[in-house]
Short mmCIF file of C-alpha atoms in Angstrom, two decimals:
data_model
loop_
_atom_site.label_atom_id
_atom_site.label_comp_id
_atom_site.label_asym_id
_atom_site.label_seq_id
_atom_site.Cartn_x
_atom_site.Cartn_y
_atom_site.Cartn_z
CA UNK N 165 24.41 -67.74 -123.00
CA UNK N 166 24.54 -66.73 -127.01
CA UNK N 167 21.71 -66.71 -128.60
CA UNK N 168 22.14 -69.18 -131.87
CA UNK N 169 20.41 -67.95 -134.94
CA UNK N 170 17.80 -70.88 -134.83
CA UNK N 171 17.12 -70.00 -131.23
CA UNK N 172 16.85 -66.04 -131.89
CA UNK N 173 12.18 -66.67 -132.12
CA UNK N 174 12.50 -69.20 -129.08
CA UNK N 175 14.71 -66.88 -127.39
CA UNK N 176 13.63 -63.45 -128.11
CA UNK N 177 9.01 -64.27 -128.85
CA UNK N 178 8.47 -60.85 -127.90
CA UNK N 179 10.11 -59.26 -130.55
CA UNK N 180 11.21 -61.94 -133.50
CA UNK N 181 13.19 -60.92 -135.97
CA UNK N 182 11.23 -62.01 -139.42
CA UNK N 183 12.68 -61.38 -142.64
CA UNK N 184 14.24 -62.89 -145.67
CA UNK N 185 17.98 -63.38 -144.87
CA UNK N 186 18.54 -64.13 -148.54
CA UNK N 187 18.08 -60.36 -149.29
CA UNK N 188 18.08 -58.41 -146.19
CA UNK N 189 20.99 -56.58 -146.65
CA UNK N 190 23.20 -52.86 -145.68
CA UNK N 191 22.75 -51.46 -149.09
CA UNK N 192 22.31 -52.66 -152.25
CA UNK N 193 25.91 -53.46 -153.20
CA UNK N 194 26.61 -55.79 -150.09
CA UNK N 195 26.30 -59.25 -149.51
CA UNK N 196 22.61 -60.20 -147.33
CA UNK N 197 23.47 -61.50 -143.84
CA UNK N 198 23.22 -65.41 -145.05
CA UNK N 199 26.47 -64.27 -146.94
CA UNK N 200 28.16 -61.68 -144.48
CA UNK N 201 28.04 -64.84 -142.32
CA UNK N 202 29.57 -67.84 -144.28
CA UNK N 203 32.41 -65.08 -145.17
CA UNK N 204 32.85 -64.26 -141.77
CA UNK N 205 33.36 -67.72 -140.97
CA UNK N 206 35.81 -68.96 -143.91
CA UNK N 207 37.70 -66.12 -142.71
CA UNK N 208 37.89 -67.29 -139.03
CA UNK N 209 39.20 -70.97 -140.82
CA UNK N 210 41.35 -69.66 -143.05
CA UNK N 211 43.19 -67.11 -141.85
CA UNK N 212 44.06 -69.71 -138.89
CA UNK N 213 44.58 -72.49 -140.82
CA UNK N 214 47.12 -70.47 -143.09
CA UNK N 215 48.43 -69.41 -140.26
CA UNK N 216 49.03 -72.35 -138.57
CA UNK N 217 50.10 -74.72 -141.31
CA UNK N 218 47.11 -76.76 -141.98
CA UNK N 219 44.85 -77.34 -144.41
CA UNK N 220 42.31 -74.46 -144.65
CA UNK N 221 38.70 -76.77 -144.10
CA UNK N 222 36.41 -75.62 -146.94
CA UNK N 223 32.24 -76.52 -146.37
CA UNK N 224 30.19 -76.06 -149.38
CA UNK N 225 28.21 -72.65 -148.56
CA UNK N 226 25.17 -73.67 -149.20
CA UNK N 227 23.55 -72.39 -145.78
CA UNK N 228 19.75 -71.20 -146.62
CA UNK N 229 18.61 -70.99 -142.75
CA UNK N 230 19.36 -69.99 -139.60
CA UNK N 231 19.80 -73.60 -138.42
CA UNK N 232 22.19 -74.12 -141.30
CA UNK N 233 24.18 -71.22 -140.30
CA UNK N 234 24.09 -72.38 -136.63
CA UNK N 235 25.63 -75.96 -138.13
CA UNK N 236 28.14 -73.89 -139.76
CA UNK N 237 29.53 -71.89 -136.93
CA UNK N 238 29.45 -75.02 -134.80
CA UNK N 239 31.62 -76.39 -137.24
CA UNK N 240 34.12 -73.43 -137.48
CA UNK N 241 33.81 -73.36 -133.24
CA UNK N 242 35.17 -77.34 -133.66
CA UNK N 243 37.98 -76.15 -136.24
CA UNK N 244 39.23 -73.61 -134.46
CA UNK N 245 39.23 -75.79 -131.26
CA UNK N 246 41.22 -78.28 -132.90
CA UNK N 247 44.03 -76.02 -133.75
CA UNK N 248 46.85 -75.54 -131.06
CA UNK N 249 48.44 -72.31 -129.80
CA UNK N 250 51.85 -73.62 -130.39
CA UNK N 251 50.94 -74.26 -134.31
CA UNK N 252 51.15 -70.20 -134.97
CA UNK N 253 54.43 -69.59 -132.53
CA UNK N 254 56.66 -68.40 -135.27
CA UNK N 255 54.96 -67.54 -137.83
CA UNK N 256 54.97 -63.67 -138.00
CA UNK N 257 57.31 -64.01 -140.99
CA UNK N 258 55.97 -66.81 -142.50
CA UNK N 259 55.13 -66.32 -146.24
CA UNK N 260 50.90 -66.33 -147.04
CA UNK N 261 50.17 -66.68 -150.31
CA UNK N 262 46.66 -65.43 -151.47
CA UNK N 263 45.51 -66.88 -154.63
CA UNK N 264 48.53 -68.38 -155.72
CA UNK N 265 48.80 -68.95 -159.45
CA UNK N 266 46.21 -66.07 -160.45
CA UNK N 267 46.93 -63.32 -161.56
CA UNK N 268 45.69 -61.76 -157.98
CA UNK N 269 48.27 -63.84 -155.86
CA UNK N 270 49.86 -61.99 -153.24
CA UNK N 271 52.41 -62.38 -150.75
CA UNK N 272 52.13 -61.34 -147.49
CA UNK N 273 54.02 -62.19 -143.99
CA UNK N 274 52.16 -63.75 -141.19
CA UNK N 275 51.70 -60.75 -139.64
CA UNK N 276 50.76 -58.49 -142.47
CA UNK N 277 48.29 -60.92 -143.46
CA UNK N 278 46.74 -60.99 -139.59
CA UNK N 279 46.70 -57.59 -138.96
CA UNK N 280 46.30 -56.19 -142.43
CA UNK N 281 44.13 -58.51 -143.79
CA UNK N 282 42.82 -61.51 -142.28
CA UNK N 283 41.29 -59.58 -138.99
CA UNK N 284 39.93 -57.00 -140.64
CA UNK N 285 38.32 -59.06 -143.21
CA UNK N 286 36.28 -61.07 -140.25
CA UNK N 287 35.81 -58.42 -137.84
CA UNK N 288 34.11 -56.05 -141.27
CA UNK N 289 32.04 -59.56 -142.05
CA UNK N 290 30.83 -60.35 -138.35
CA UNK N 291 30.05 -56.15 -137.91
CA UNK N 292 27.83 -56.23 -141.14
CA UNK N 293 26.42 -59.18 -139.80
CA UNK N 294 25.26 -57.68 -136.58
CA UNK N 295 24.53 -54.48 -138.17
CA UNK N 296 21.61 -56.67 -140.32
CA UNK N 297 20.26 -58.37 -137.12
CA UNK N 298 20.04 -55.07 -135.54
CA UNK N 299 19.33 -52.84 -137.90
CA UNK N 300 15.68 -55.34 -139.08
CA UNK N 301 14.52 -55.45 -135.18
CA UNK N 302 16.33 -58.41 -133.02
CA UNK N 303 17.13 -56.42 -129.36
CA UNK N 304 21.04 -57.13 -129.29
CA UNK N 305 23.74 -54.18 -128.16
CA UNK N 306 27.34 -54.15 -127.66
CA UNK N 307 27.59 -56.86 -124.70
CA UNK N 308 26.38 -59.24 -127.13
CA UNK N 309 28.82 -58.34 -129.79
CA UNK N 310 31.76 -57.72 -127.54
CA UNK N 311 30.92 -60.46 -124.96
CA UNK N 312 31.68 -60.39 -120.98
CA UNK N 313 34.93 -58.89 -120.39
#
């Protein structure tokens, strides 16, 4: 069972992780976990909405809690749920344009964009993320990261 970020004092009493996750951060010139996580999560919608054709779902980012960041990821969970396999078949060559109309837009194929990217954008956010929850005391290791395989 995955421990939710409201749940982490419930679930874990003997050690609880207490600190502020407005600041707790890697080093000084990274987002604090409160961030690492909404980014983590646009990136999950995003990069699957892109690829899949749809309208990328935007949510305001104004998480300040654990419980807000639970509501968040529930929400992403029900996005990504709602999207079907069949909606990326094809799409390796599909054209993703980032920041189109700026003077930052780029053009990438599906594929660049997923493996060059899009994955390593989330999988850098969600790492950080763990590495804050670990590093300031809550007892998780690589099964809870990497899940039952």
């Amino acid at each position: 069972m995955p421990v939710t970020f409201a749940g982490m004092a419930v679930t874990l009493p003997e050690s609880p992780v207490t600190f502020d996750r407005n600041t707790q951060r890697l080093a000084p010139d990274m987002f604090p976990l409160l961030k690492q996580v909404q980014i983590a999560a646009d990136f999950s919608r995003g990069v699957s909405a892109r690829l899949a054709g749809v309208d990328v779902p935007t949510f305001a980012g104004q998480e300040k809690s654990f419980g807000d960041l639970d509501v968040l990821l529930t929400q992403t969970l029900a996005f990504l749920d709602s999207v079907n396999a069949s909606q990326f078949e094809g799409k390796e060559s599909a054209e993703i344009v980032l920041r189109p109309g700026t003077p930052k837009e780029k053009k990438l194929s599906g594929q660049t964009y997923l493996a060059n990217y899009g994955l390593p954008q989330f999988f850098f956010h969600v790492t950080t993320s763990y590495d804050i929850l670990r590093h300031n005391g809550l007892p998780i290791g690589k099964r809870d990261f990497m899940g039952a395989y």
